[in-house]
Coordinates of C-alpha atoms in Angstrom, one line a residue:
M1137 CA 5.6 2.0 10.4
P1138 CA 9.1 3.3 9.6
T1139 CA 9.8 6.8 11.1
I1140 CA 12.9 8.7 10.0
I1141 CA 14.6 11.8 11.6
F1142 CA 16.9 14.1 9.6
S1143 CA 18.2 17.7 9.5
L1144 CA 16.1 20.2 7.6
K1145 CA 19.2 21.9 6.4
D1146 CA 20.6 18.6 5.1
L1147 CA 17.4 18.0 3.2
Q1148 CA 17.5 21.4 1.6
N1149 CA 21.2 20.9 0.6
L1150 CA 20.3 17.5 -1.0
V1151 CA 17.3 18.9 -2.9
G1152 CA 19.2 22.0 -3.9
K1153 CA 16.3 24.3 -2.9
K1154 CA 14.9 25.8 0.2
V1155 CA 11.9 23.8 1.3
T1156 CA 9.6 25.1 4.1
L1157 CA 8.1 23.0 6.8
N1158 CA 4.6 23.6 5.4
Q1159 CA 5.8 22.3 2.0
I1160 CA 7.4 19.2 3.6
E1161 CA 4.1 18.5 5.3
E1162 CA 2.2 18.8 2.0
Y1163 CA 4.8 16.7 0.0
C1164 CA 4.8 14.0 2.7
H1165 CA 1.2 13.1 1.8
A1166 CA 2.2 12.6 -1.8
A1167 CA 5.0 10.2 -0.6
K1168 CA 2.4 8.4 1.7
G1169 CA 4.0 9.8 4.8
D1170 CA 2.9 11.9 7.8
F1171 CA 4.8 14.9 9.0
E1172 CA 5.3 14.3 12.7
G1173 CA 7.0 17.6 13.6
Y1174 CA 10.1 19.7 13.7
D1175 CA 12.6 20.1 16.6
K1176 CA 14.0 23.6 16.0
E1177 CA 16.6 23.3 18.7
N1178 CA 18.2 20.3 17.1
D1179 CA 17.1 21.1 13.5
E1180 CA 15.3 17.7 13.3
V1181 CA 12.4 16.8 11.0
K1182 CA 10.4 13.7 11.8
I1183 CA 8.4 11.8 9.2
D1184 CA 6.4 8.6 9.6
F1185 CA 6.1 6.5 6.4
G1186 CA 3.1 4.2 6.3
D1187 CA 3.8 2.4 3.0
T1188 CA 6.3 -0.4 3.5
N1189 CA 6.4 -1.1 -0.3
V1190 CA 8.7 1.9 -1.0
P1191 CA 11.7 1.5 1.4
Y1192 CA 13.8 4.0 -0.7
L1193 CA 11.9 6.7 1.1
W1194 CA 13.1 5.6 4.6
S1195 CA 16.1 8.0 4.4
V1196 CA 16.7 11.7 3.9
E1197 CA 18.5 10.9 0.7
G1198 CA 15.5 8.9 -0.7
F1199 CA 13.0 11.6 0.4
A1200 CA 15.3 14.1 -1.4
L1201 CA 15.1 12.0 -4.6
F1202 CA 11.3 12.1 -4.4
L1203 CA 11.2 15.8 -3.9
K1204 CA 13.6 16.5 -6.8
S1205 CA 11.2 14.7 -9.1
Y1206 CA 8.0 16.0 -7.5
L1207 CA 9.2 19.6 -7.7
G1208 CA 10.5 19.3 -11.2
I1209 CA 14.2 19.9 -10.3
K1210 CA 15.1 16.6 -11.9
K1211 CA 12.7 15.3 -14.6
G1212 CA 12.1 11.6 -15.0
K1213 CA 14.1 8.7 -13.8
H1214 CA 17.1 9.1 -11.5
V1215 CA 20.1 7.2 -12.9
L1216 CA 22.7 5.3 -10.8
K1217 CA 26.1 5.6 -12.3
V1218 CA 28.1 2.5 -11.6
N1219 CA 31.8 2.3 -12.3
P1220 CA 32.9 -1.2 -13.4
S1221 CA 35.6 -2.8 -11.2
K1222 CA 37.4 -6.0 -10.4
Y1223 CA 36.0 -6.4 -6.8
K1224 CA 34.7 -9.9 -6.1
I1225 CA 32.7 -11.8 -3.5
L1226 CA 33.2 -15.5 -3.8
V1227 CA 30.2 -17.5 -2.6
D1228 CA 30.8 -21.0 -1.3
S1229 CA 28.2 -23.7 -1.9
S1230 CA 28.0 -24.2 1.9
V1231 CA 25.7 -21.2 2.4
S1232 CA 23.2 -22.4 -0.2
K1233 CA 20.7 -23.9 2.3
I1234 CA 21.5 -21.5 5.1
R1235 CA 21.5 -17.9 3.8
P1236 CA 22.2 -18.3 0.1
Y1237 CA 22.4 -14.8 -1.4
V1238 CA 24.8 -11.8 -1.1
A1239 CA 25.2 -8.5 -3.0
G1240 CA 27.3 -5.4 -2.4
F1241 CA 29.2 -2.4 -3.8
V1242 CA 32.0 -0.1 -3.0
A1243 CA 31.4 3.7 -2.5
K1244 CA 34.4 6.1 -2.7
G1245 CA 35.2 9.7 -2.6
N1246 CA 33.6 11.5 0.3
K1247 CA 34.6 12.0 3.9
I1248 CA 32.2 10.6 6.5
D1249 CA 31.0 12.7 9.5
D1250 CA 29.0 11.7 12.6
Y1251 CA 25.7 12.8 11.1
L1252 CA 26.2 10.7 7.9
I1253 CA 27.0 7.7 10.1
K1254 CA 23.8 8.2 12.0
Q1255 CA 21.8 8.5 8.7
M1256 CA 23.3 5.3 7.3
V1257 CA 22.6 3.4 10.5
Q1258 CA 19.0 4.7 10.5
L1259 CA 18.5 3.5 6.9
Q1260 CA 20.2 0.2 7.6
E1261 CA 18.0 -0.5 10.6
K1262 CA 14.7 0.5 8.9
V1263 CA 15.4 -1.6 5.8
C1264 CA 16.5 -4.7 7.9
E1265 CA 13.7 -4.5 10.4
S1266 CA 10.7 -3.7 8.2
F1267 CA 11.5 -4.6 4.6
G1268 CA 14.0 -7.3 5.7
R1269 CA 11.6 -8.9 8.2
K1270 CA 13.8 -8.4 11.2
R1271 CA 17.0 -9.5 9.3
R1272 CA 15.5 -12.8 8.3
K1273 CA 15.1 -11.8 4.7
I1274 CA 17.8 -9.1 4.5
A1275 CA 20.7 -8.0 6.7
I1276 CA 23.0 -5.2 5.7
G1277 CA 26.6 -4.5 6.7
V1278 CA 28.6 -1.3 6.3
Y1279 CA 32.5 -1.5 6.4
S1280 CA 35.6 0.5 6.2
Y1281 CA 36.9 -0.3 2.6
D1282 CA 40.5 0.4 3.4
K1283 CA 40.7 -2.4 5.9
I1284 CA 39.6 -5.1 3.4
T1285 CA 41.8 -7.4 1.3
W1286 CA 40.0 -8.5 -1.8
P1287 CA 38.4 -10.8 -2.8
I1288 CA 35.8 -11.4 -0.1
H1289 CA 34.7 -14.9 0.8
Y1290 CA 31.1 -15.8 1.8
K1291 CA 30.8 -19.2 3.3
A1292 CA 29.4 -21.3 6.2
T1293 CA 31.6 -22.5 9.1
D1294 CA 31.4 -24.5 12.2
P1295 CA 30.0 -22.3 15.1
E1296 CA 33.2 -22.9 17.2
S1297 CA 35.8 -22.7 14.4
V1298 CA 36.0 -18.9 13.8
K1299 CA 36.9 -16.3 16.4
F1300 CA 36.7 -12.5 16.1
V1301 CA 36.1 -9.4 18.1
P1302 CA 32.4 -8.3 17.6
L1303 CA 31.6 -4.6 17.0
E1304 CA 32.0 -2.5 20.1
F1305 CA 33.4 -5.4 22.1
R1306 CA 37.0 -6.1 23.2
R1307 CA 37.5 -9.8 23.3
E1308 CA 37.4 -12.5 20.6
M1309 CA 34.4 -14.7 20.6
T1310 CA 33.2 -17.7 18.6
Q1311 CA 29.9 -17.4 16.6
Q1312 CA 28.2 -19.7 19.2
E1313 CA 29.4 -17.5 22.0
I1314 CA 28.0 -14.4 20.2
L1315 CA 24.6 -16.0 19.9
E1316 CA 24.6 -17.1 23.6
E1317 CA 26.1 -14.0 25.2
L1318 CA 25.6 -10.8 23.2
P1319 CA 22.4 -8.8 23.2
K1320 CA 22.2 -8.8 19.3
G1321 CA 23.1 -12.5 19.3
K1322 CA 20.3 -13.4 21.6
E1323 CA 17.8 -11.1 19.7
Y1324 CA 18.5 -12.7 16.3
A1325 CA 19.6 -16.2 17.2
Y1326 CA 16.3 -17.6 16.1
I1327 CA 17.1 -16.9 12.5
L1328 CA 19.9 -19.5 12.6
E1329 CA 18.1 -22.0 14.9
G1330 CA 18.7 -25.6 13.9
M1331 CA 21.6 -24.9 11.6
K1332 CA 24.8 -26.8 12.1
K1333 CA 26.9 -24.2 10.3
Y1334 CA 26.7 -20.4 10.4
P1335 CA 27.4 -17.9 7.6
I1336 CA 30.6 -15.7 7.7
L1337 CA 32.1 -13.0 5.6
I1338 CA 35.9 -12.9 5.5
D1339 CA 38.5 -11.2 3.3
D1340 CA 41.4 -12.8 1.5
K1341 CA 43.6 -12.6 4.6
A1342 CA 40.9 -14.4 6.7
E1343 CA 40.0 -11.2 8.5
V1344 CA 36.4 -11.4 9.5
L1345 CA 34.0 -8.7 8.2
S1346 CA 30.9 -10.0 9.8
F1347 CA 28.7 -12.8 11.1
P1348 CA 25.5 -12.2 9.1
P1349 CA 22.8 -11.5 10.1
I1350 CA 24.0 -10.9 13.6
I1351 CA 26.9 -8.5 14.0
N1352 CA 30.0 -6.9 12.3
S1353 CA 33.5 -7.3 13.4
N1354 CA 35.1 -4.5 15.4
F1355 CA 37.9 -4.1 12.8
T1356 CA 36.5 -3.9 9.3
G1357 CA 33.0 -3.4 10.4
K1358 CA 33.6 -0.3 12.4
V1359 CA 33.0 2.8 10.3
E1360 CA 34.6 6.0 11.8
V1361 CA 34.4 9.7 11.2
G1362 CA 36.9 10.6 8.5
D1363 CA 36.6 7.4 6.5
E1364 CA 36.4 8.1 2.8
H1365 CA 35.7 4.7 1.2
L1366 CA 33.0 2.2 2.2
F1367 CA 32.0 -1.4 1.3
I1368 CA 28.3 -2.1 1.7
E1369 CA 26.8 -5.6 1.5
A1370 CA 23.5 -7.4 2.1
T1371 CA 22.9 -11.1 2.7
G1372 CA 19.6 -13.0 2.9
T1373 CA 17.1 -15.3 1.5
D1374 CA 15.5 -13.2 -1.3
L1375 CA 17.9 -12.3 -4.1
E1376 CA 15.8 -9.5 -5.7
A1377 CA 15.0 -8.0 -2.3
I1378 CA 18.8 -7.9 -1.5
Q1379 CA 19.6 -6.3 -4.8
Q1380 CA 16.9 -3.7 -4.3
A1381 CA 18.3 -2.9 -0.9
M1382 CA 21.7 -2.4 -2.4
N1383 CA 20.3 -0.1 -5.1
I1384 CA 18.6 2.0 -2.3
F1385 CA 21.9 2.3 -0.5
A1386 CA 23.8 3.1 -3.7
F1387 CA 21.4 5.8 -4.7
A1388 CA 21.5 7.3 -1.2
L1389 CA 25.3 7.4 -1.2
Q1390 CA 25.4 8.8 -4.8
E1391 CA 23.3 11.6 -3.5
R1392 CA 26.0 12.3 -1.0
G1393 CA 28.7 12.6 -3.7
F1394 CA 30.1 9.1 -3.5
N1395 CA 31.2 7.2 -6.6
I1396 CA 29.6 3.8 -6.8
N1397 CA 31.8 0.8 -7.9
S1398 CA 30.4 -2.5 -8.9
V1399 CA 31.2 -5.9 -7.2
D1400 CA 31.0 -9.3 -9.0
V1401 CA 29.2 -11.9 -6.8
V1402 CA 30.6 -15.2 -8.0
Y1403 CA 28.3 -18.2 -7.2
P1404 CA 29.3 -21.8 -8.0
N1405 CA 27.1 -21.8 -11.1
K1406 CA 26.7 -18.1 -12.0
T1407 CA 28.0 -14.5 -11.5
E1408 CA 25.8 -11.6 -10.6
K1409 CA 26.7 -7.9 -11.0
S1410 CA 26.0 -5.7 -8.1
P1411 CA 24.4 -3.2 -7.9
R1412 CA 21.9 -4.6 -10.4
L1413 CA 20.1 -2.1 -12.5
F1414 CA 16.7 -3.7 -13.3
N1415 CA 15.9 -1.5 -16.3
E1416 CA 12.2 -2.5 -16.2
S1417 CA 9.3 -0.9 -18.1
V1418 CA 5.5 -1.2 -18.1
R1419 CA 3.2 -0.3 -20.9
V1420 CA 0.7 2.3 -19.6
N1421 CA -3.0 1.8 -20.3
I1422 CA -4.3 5.4 -20.5
K1423 CA -7.9 4.4 -21.0
Q1424 CA -7.8 2.2 -17.8
A1425 CA -6.2 5.1 -15.9
E1426 CA -9.0 7.4 -17.1
S1427 CA -11.6 4.9 -16.0
V1428 CA -10.1 4.3 -12.6
L1429 CA -9.4 8.0 -11.8
G1430 CA -12.5 9.4 -13.5
I1431 CA -10.7 12.0 -15.5
K1432 CA -9.5 12.6 -19.0
L1433 CA -5.8 12.3 -19.5
S1434 CA -3.7 13.3 -22.5
E1435 CA -0.4 11.4 -23.1
T1436 CA 1.4 14.7 -22.2
E1437 CA -0.3 14.7 -18.8
V1438 CA 0.5 11.1 -18.2
K1439 CA 4.2 11.7 -19.1
K1440 CA 4.3 14.8 -16.8
S1441 CA 2.6 13.0 -13.9
L1442 CA 4.9 10.0 -14.1
E1443 CA 8.0 12.1 -14.4
K1444 CA 7.0 13.9 -11.1
V1445 CA 7.3 10.5 -9.3
G1446 CA 10.6 9.5 -10.8
Y1447 CA 9.6 7.6 -14.0
D1448 CA 10.7 8.0 -17.5
Y1449 CA 7.9 7.9 -20.1
K1450 CA 8.4 7.2 -23.8
E1451 CA 6.1 5.8 -26.5
G1452 CA 3.5 4.5 -24.1
K1453 CA 5.9 2.9 -21.7
A1454 CA 6.8 3.9 -18.1
F1455 CA 10.4 3.1 -17.1
I1456 CA 10.5 2.2 -13.4
P1457 CA 13.2 3.6 -11.1
D1458 CA 15.8 1.0 -10.2
Y1459 CA 15.3 1.5 -6.4
R1460 CA 11.6 0.4 -6.7
R1461 CA 10.3 -3.2 -7.0
D1462 CA 6.6 -2.5 -6.0
I1463 CA 5.1 -2.1 -9.5
M1464 CA 3.3 -5.4 -10.0
H1465 CA 0.1 -4.3 -11.8
Q1466 CA -1.3 -1.6 -14.0
V1467 CA -3.1 -0.2 -11.0
D1468 CA 0.3 0.5 -9.3
I1469 CA 1.2 2.7 -12.3
I1470 CA -2.3 4.4 -12.2
E1471 CA -1.7 5.2 -8.5
D1472 CA 1.6 6.9 -9.3
I1473 CA -0.1 8.8 -12.2
A1474 CA -2.7 10.1 -9.6
I1475 CA 0.1 11.1 -7.2
G1476 CA 2.0 13.0 -9.9
Y1477 CA -1.3 14.5 -11.3
G1478 CA -2.2 15.6 -7.8
Y1479 CA -5.3 14.3 -5.9
M1480 CA -6.2 17.9 -5.2
N1481 CA -6.6 18.5 -8.9
I1482 CA -9.2 15.7 -9.3
T1483 CA -12.6 17.2 -8.8
P1484 CA -14.8 15.0 -6.6
L1485 CA -18.3 14.1 -8.0
P1486 CA -21.4 14.6 -5.9
L1487 CA -23.3 11.5 -4.7
T1488 CA -26.2 10.7 -7.0
N1489 CA -27.6 7.7 -5.0
Y1490 CA -27.7 7.0 -1.3
T1491 CA -27.5 3.4 -0.1
H1492 CA -26.7 1.7 3.1
G1493 CA -24.9 -1.6 3.4
V1494 CA -25.9 -4.8 5.3
P1495 CA -23.8 -7.9 5.8
L1496 CA -24.3 -10.7 3.4
T1497 CA -25.5 -13.9 5.0
N1498 CA -22.3 -15.8 4.2
I1499 CA -20.1 -13.0 5.7
Q1500 CA -22.1 -13.2 9.0
L1501 CA -21.5 -17.0 9.1
I1502 CA -17.8 -16.6 8.4
D1503 CA -17.5 -14.0 11.1
N1504 CA -19.3 -16.3 13.5
T1505 CA -16.9 -19.0 12.7
R1506 CA -13.9 -16.7 13.3
D1507 CA -15.4 -15.7 16.7
I1508 CA -15.8 -19.4 17.7
V1509 CA -12.1 -20.2 16.9
S1510 CA -11.0 -17.0 18.6
G1511 CA -13.0 -18.0 21.6
L1512 CA -11.2 -21.4 21.7
G1513 CA -8.0 -19.5 22.3
Y1514 CA -6.6 -19.2 18.8
Q1515 CA -5.0 -16.1 17.5
E1516 CA -5.9 -14.9 13.9
V1517 CA -3.1 -14.2 11.4
F1518 CA -3.3 -12.6 8.0
S1519 CA -1.1 -13.5 5.0
P1520 CA -0.7 -12.6 1.4
I1521 CA -2.9 -14.4 -1.1
L1522 CA 0.2 -15.0 -3.2
S1523 CA 2.7 -17.8 -2.2
S1524 CA 5.1 -20.3 -3.9
K1525 CA 4.9 -23.9 -5.2
K1526 CA 7.6 -24.8 -2.7
L1527 CA 5.5 -23.8 0.3
M1528 CA 2.2 -25.1 -1.1
Y1529 CA 3.5 -28.5 -2.2
E1530 CA 7.2 -29.4 -1.9
L1531 CA 7.5 -28.7 1.9
M1532 CA 4.1 -30.4 2.4
E1533 CA 5.4 -33.6 0.6
L1534 CA 2.8 -33.2 -2.2
K1535 CA 2.8 -33.0 -5.9
D1536 CA 1.4 -29.9 -7.6
P1537 CA -2.1 -30.8 -8.8
G1538 CA -2.3 -27.7 -10.9
T1539 CA -1.8 -24.1 -9.6
V1540 CA -2.8 -20.7 -10.8
E1541 CA 0.6 -19.2 -11.5
I1542 CA 1.7 -15.5 -11.8
E1543 CA 3.0 -14.9 -15.4
K1544 CA 5.6 -12.2 -14.6
Y1545 CA 6.2 -12.5 -10.9
M1546 CA 8.7 -10.3 -9.1
S1547 CA 9.7 -12.9 -6.5
E1548 CA 9.5 -16.6 -6.3
H1549 CA 7.9 -16.2 -2.9
Y1550 CA 4.9 -14.7 -4.6
S1551 CA 4.7 -16.7 -7.8
V1552 CA 1.4 -18.6 -7.4
V1553 CA -2.0 -18.0 -5.9
R1554 CA -2.4 -20.0 -2.7
S1555 CA -4.5 -23.2 -3.0
W1556 CA -4.8 -24.0 0.7
L1557 CA -4.0 -22.4 4.1
I1558 CA -2.3 -25.0 6.3
P1559 CA 1.1 -24.5 4.7
I1560 CA 0.8 -20.7 5.3
L1561 CA 0.2 -21.4 9.0
L1562 CA 3.1 -23.8 9.2
D1563 CA 5.3 -21.2 7.7
V1564 CA 4.2 -18.8 10.4
L1565 CA 5.1 -21.4 13.1
S1566 CA 8.5 -21.9 11.5
K1567 CA 9.3 -18.2 11.9
N1568 CA 8.2 -18.1 15.5
K1569 CA 10.1 -21.0 17.0
H1570 CA 11.7 -18.6 19.5
V1571 CA 8.2 -17.8 21.0
E1572 CA 6.9 -19.8 23.9
Y1573 CA 4.6 -22.8 23.2
P1574 CA 1.7 -23.7 22.9
Q1575 CA 1.2 -21.6 19.7
K1576 CA -2.4 -21.7 18.4
I1577 CA -3.2 -19.7 15.3
F1578 CA -5.8 -19.6 12.5
E1579 CA -6.6 -17.8 9.3
H1580 CA -9.6 -17.2 7.2
G1581 CA -9.1 -16.4 3.5
I1582 CA -9.7 -17.0 -0.1
V1583 CA -7.9 -19.8 -1.8
T1584 CA -7.9 -20.7 -5.5
D1585 CA -8.4 -24.2 -6.9
K1586 CA -7.6 -25.3 -10.4
K1587 CA -9.0 -28.5 -11.8
A1588 CA -9.4 -29.6 -15.5
G1589 CA -8.7 -26.0 -16.6
E1590 CA -11.5 -24.7 -14.4
V1591 CA -10.5 -22.1 -11.7
D1592 CA -12.7 -21.6 -8.6
D1593 CA -12.3 -19.5 -5.4
F1594 CA -13.2 -20.8 -2.0
D1595 CA -13.6 -19.3 1.5
K1596 CA -11.6 -21.5 3.8
I1597 CA -10.6 -21.4 7.5
A1598 CA -7.5 -23.2 8.7
V1599 CA -6.4 -23.9 12.3
V1600 CA -3.1 -25.2 13.7
S1601 CA -2.0 -26.0 17.2
A1602 CA 1.7 -26.5 18.0
H1603 CA 3.0 -27.9 21.4
H1604 CA 4.4 -31.1 22.8
K1605 CA 1.0 -32.7 23.3
A1606 CA -0.8 -31.6 20.1
D1607 CA -2.8 -34.5 18.7
Y1608 CA -5.8 -35.6 16.6
T1609 CA -8.2 -35.4 19.6
E1610 CA -7.4 -31.8 20.1
I1611 CA -8.0 -30.7 16.5
R1612 CA -11.2 -32.9 16.3
Q1613 CA -12.6 -31.0 19.2
V1614 CA -12.0 -27.7 17.4
F1615 CA -13.7 -29.1 14.3
D1616 CA -16.7 -30.3 16.3
S1617 CA -17.1 -26.9 18.0
I1618 CA -17.2 -25.2 14.6
I1619 CA -19.6 -27.6 12.9
R1620 CA -21.9 -27.6 15.9
S1621 CA -22.7 -24.0 15.2
F1622 CA -23.9 -24.9 11.7
G1623 CA -26.3 -27.6 13.0
L1624 CA -25.1 -30.2 10.5
N1625 CA -24.3 -33.9 10.6
L1626 CA -21.3 -34.8 8.6
N1627 CA -19.7 -38.0 7.6
I1628 CA -16.2 -38.5 9.1
N1629 CA -13.8 -41.0 7.3
E1630 CA -10.1 -41.9 7.7
I1631 CA -8.1 -41.0 4.6
E1632 CA -4.5 -41.0 3.4
H1633 CA -2.8 -37.7 2.9
K1634 CA 1.0 -37.3 2.7
S1635 CA 1.0 -34.1 4.7
F1636 CA -0.5 -35.9 7.7
I1637 CA 0.5 -39.0 9.8
E1638 CA -1.1 -42.2 8.4
G1639 CA -4.0 -43.3 10.6
R1640 CA -4.2 -39.9 12.3
V1641 CA -6.0 -37.9 9.5
A1642 CA -9.6 -37.7 8.5
E1643 CA -12.0 -35.9 6.2
A1644 CA -15.5 -34.6 6.8
T1645 CA -18.0 -34.8 3.9
L1646 CA -21.4 -33.4 3.2
K1647 CA -23.5 -35.0 0.3
G1648 CA -20.3 -36.4 -1.1
K1649 CA -18.3 -33.1 -1.0
R1650 CA -15.3 -32.7 1.2
V1651 CA -15.9 -30.1 3.9
A1652 CA -12.8 -30.4 5.9
I1653 CA -9.5 -32.3 6.5
F1654 CA -7.9 -32.5 9.9
G1655 CA -5.3 -34.5 11.8
E1656 CA -1.7 -34.6 12.9
I1657 CA 1.0 -33.2 10.6
N1658 CA 3.6 -35.6 9.2
P1659 CA 7.0 -35.4 11.0
K1660 CA 8.7 -35.1 7.6
V1661 CA 6.7 -32.0 6.8
L1662 CA 7.5 -30.6 10.3
Q1663 CA 11.2 -31.3 9.5
N1664 CA 10.9 -29.5 6.2
F1665 CA 9.7 -26.4 8.0
G1666 CA 12.2 -26.8 10.9
I1667 CA 9.4 -27.2 13.4
E1668 CA 10.5 -29.3 16.4
V1669 CA 7.1 -29.9 18.2
P1670 CA 4.0 -31.8 17.2
V1671 CA 1.4 -29.9 15.2
C1672 CA -2.3 -30.7 14.6
A1673 CA -4.1 -28.9 11.8
L1674 CA -7.6 -28.4 10.4
E1675 CA -8.9 -26.8 7.2
I1676 CA -12.6 -26.2 6.4
N1677 CA -14.1 -25.3 3.1
L1678 CA -16.8 -22.9 4.2
N1679 CA -18.4 -22.6 0.8
V1680 CA -19.7 -26.2 1.1
L1681 CA -21.4 -25.2 4.4
L1682 CA -22.9 -21.9 3.4

């Protein structure tokens, strides 16, 4: 969980009000954080934030924004003032399949001291490591604006063709040398594994800014005490997440007195403004809020509660802060109403009935199955129930047979309800190629099937094994071990399935219903995922067995 450290005096200056340690401890809970203590000698407050959906809080500036709203110092939505400008980042098509997206802005007008540099680095690291999935989804760079010749160019180059001096080093190195020799290069090299070209950011005089997502240059990428103007950028694989990260940084620097200037990101087929103000609103269902919270709410109380957590409210609509992208459902709004209203102001009701729970029969059988697979040496993983058509079908060499889609999804990565589990596990393998083999993982979870307009949920368990000798026999043995515990005799038949190797895939049926599919994954599918070792996989529909 992200833990931030900052000066108490600095927080009070940003909030514009003296805040005591007892108050900080109380307000932390409203922000889903835990007060970890105060070092009086160094004037350092330490807070641990457990909610990874609100990364704007992972800085003293973001926490100050929250407190300004919560304490009524600033009512409603904080506004980012963006000055239009002519700065441009020109994106070459060569990065489209490597690291396709970039965003950025220019911040001017305030001298930087050592403390501010440390705070920026802290926010940068927290966002990249947690929200940015260890730089795979998002990597952020901070630069000295005065050393840059505009426009900036974002492209992919041969690993040996570009040389520059990496941050805090003295000699020029190629991108390949950086990956092989530098600590940061070795740590994050897996992100670029298998790529023939690497992304690079350069200015109009061919001066290197950075080698994302690995390291900045020691010239433009070295921010020093006394600098007054900054350029901030983010690259990655999720455009909306990158834009949110830039909004978070822009709001933080605006709180420090910087003027925020826009940058046009020019792609081959479109131009994006950065920072991007999402300007999103959600209609509030007050009756649903009353039902969920168990209290009566007037519209005035809803308005006041939402304003305390940074929203604007008008004519039944809540206007979401531009540094947040975690509002996906009415329940998210209701939770924020509860935070603004104050959980301490909701009177708990006494228990009227006493009951004790017992496990359902199907849950016991599911848990037994998980225990069997764990006992065979497989490690359990947990993934979101939402996924994408690309992962479910395109990468698996299949056509979409009909999927439950999210109507107003926030990210393409979470645009459909998953329909099977094997693609999820292959995605996990693709992100762990830097880990030693064999890799053996499994997952139990709910999947949703849509046929002829009918939608059904099923309990499934999927198992994959990845190593140089993974084959049909290995995964058949796993299947037999599971089925043996149910005491059933199933029919096993060879089938054709494009996700698997022909002649090396089978299905198990019971009374004409498919129970399971297992076999060796098609090399084309492995290539789609960038997996370089054989993989065998199994997926069982537990509902048919229960």
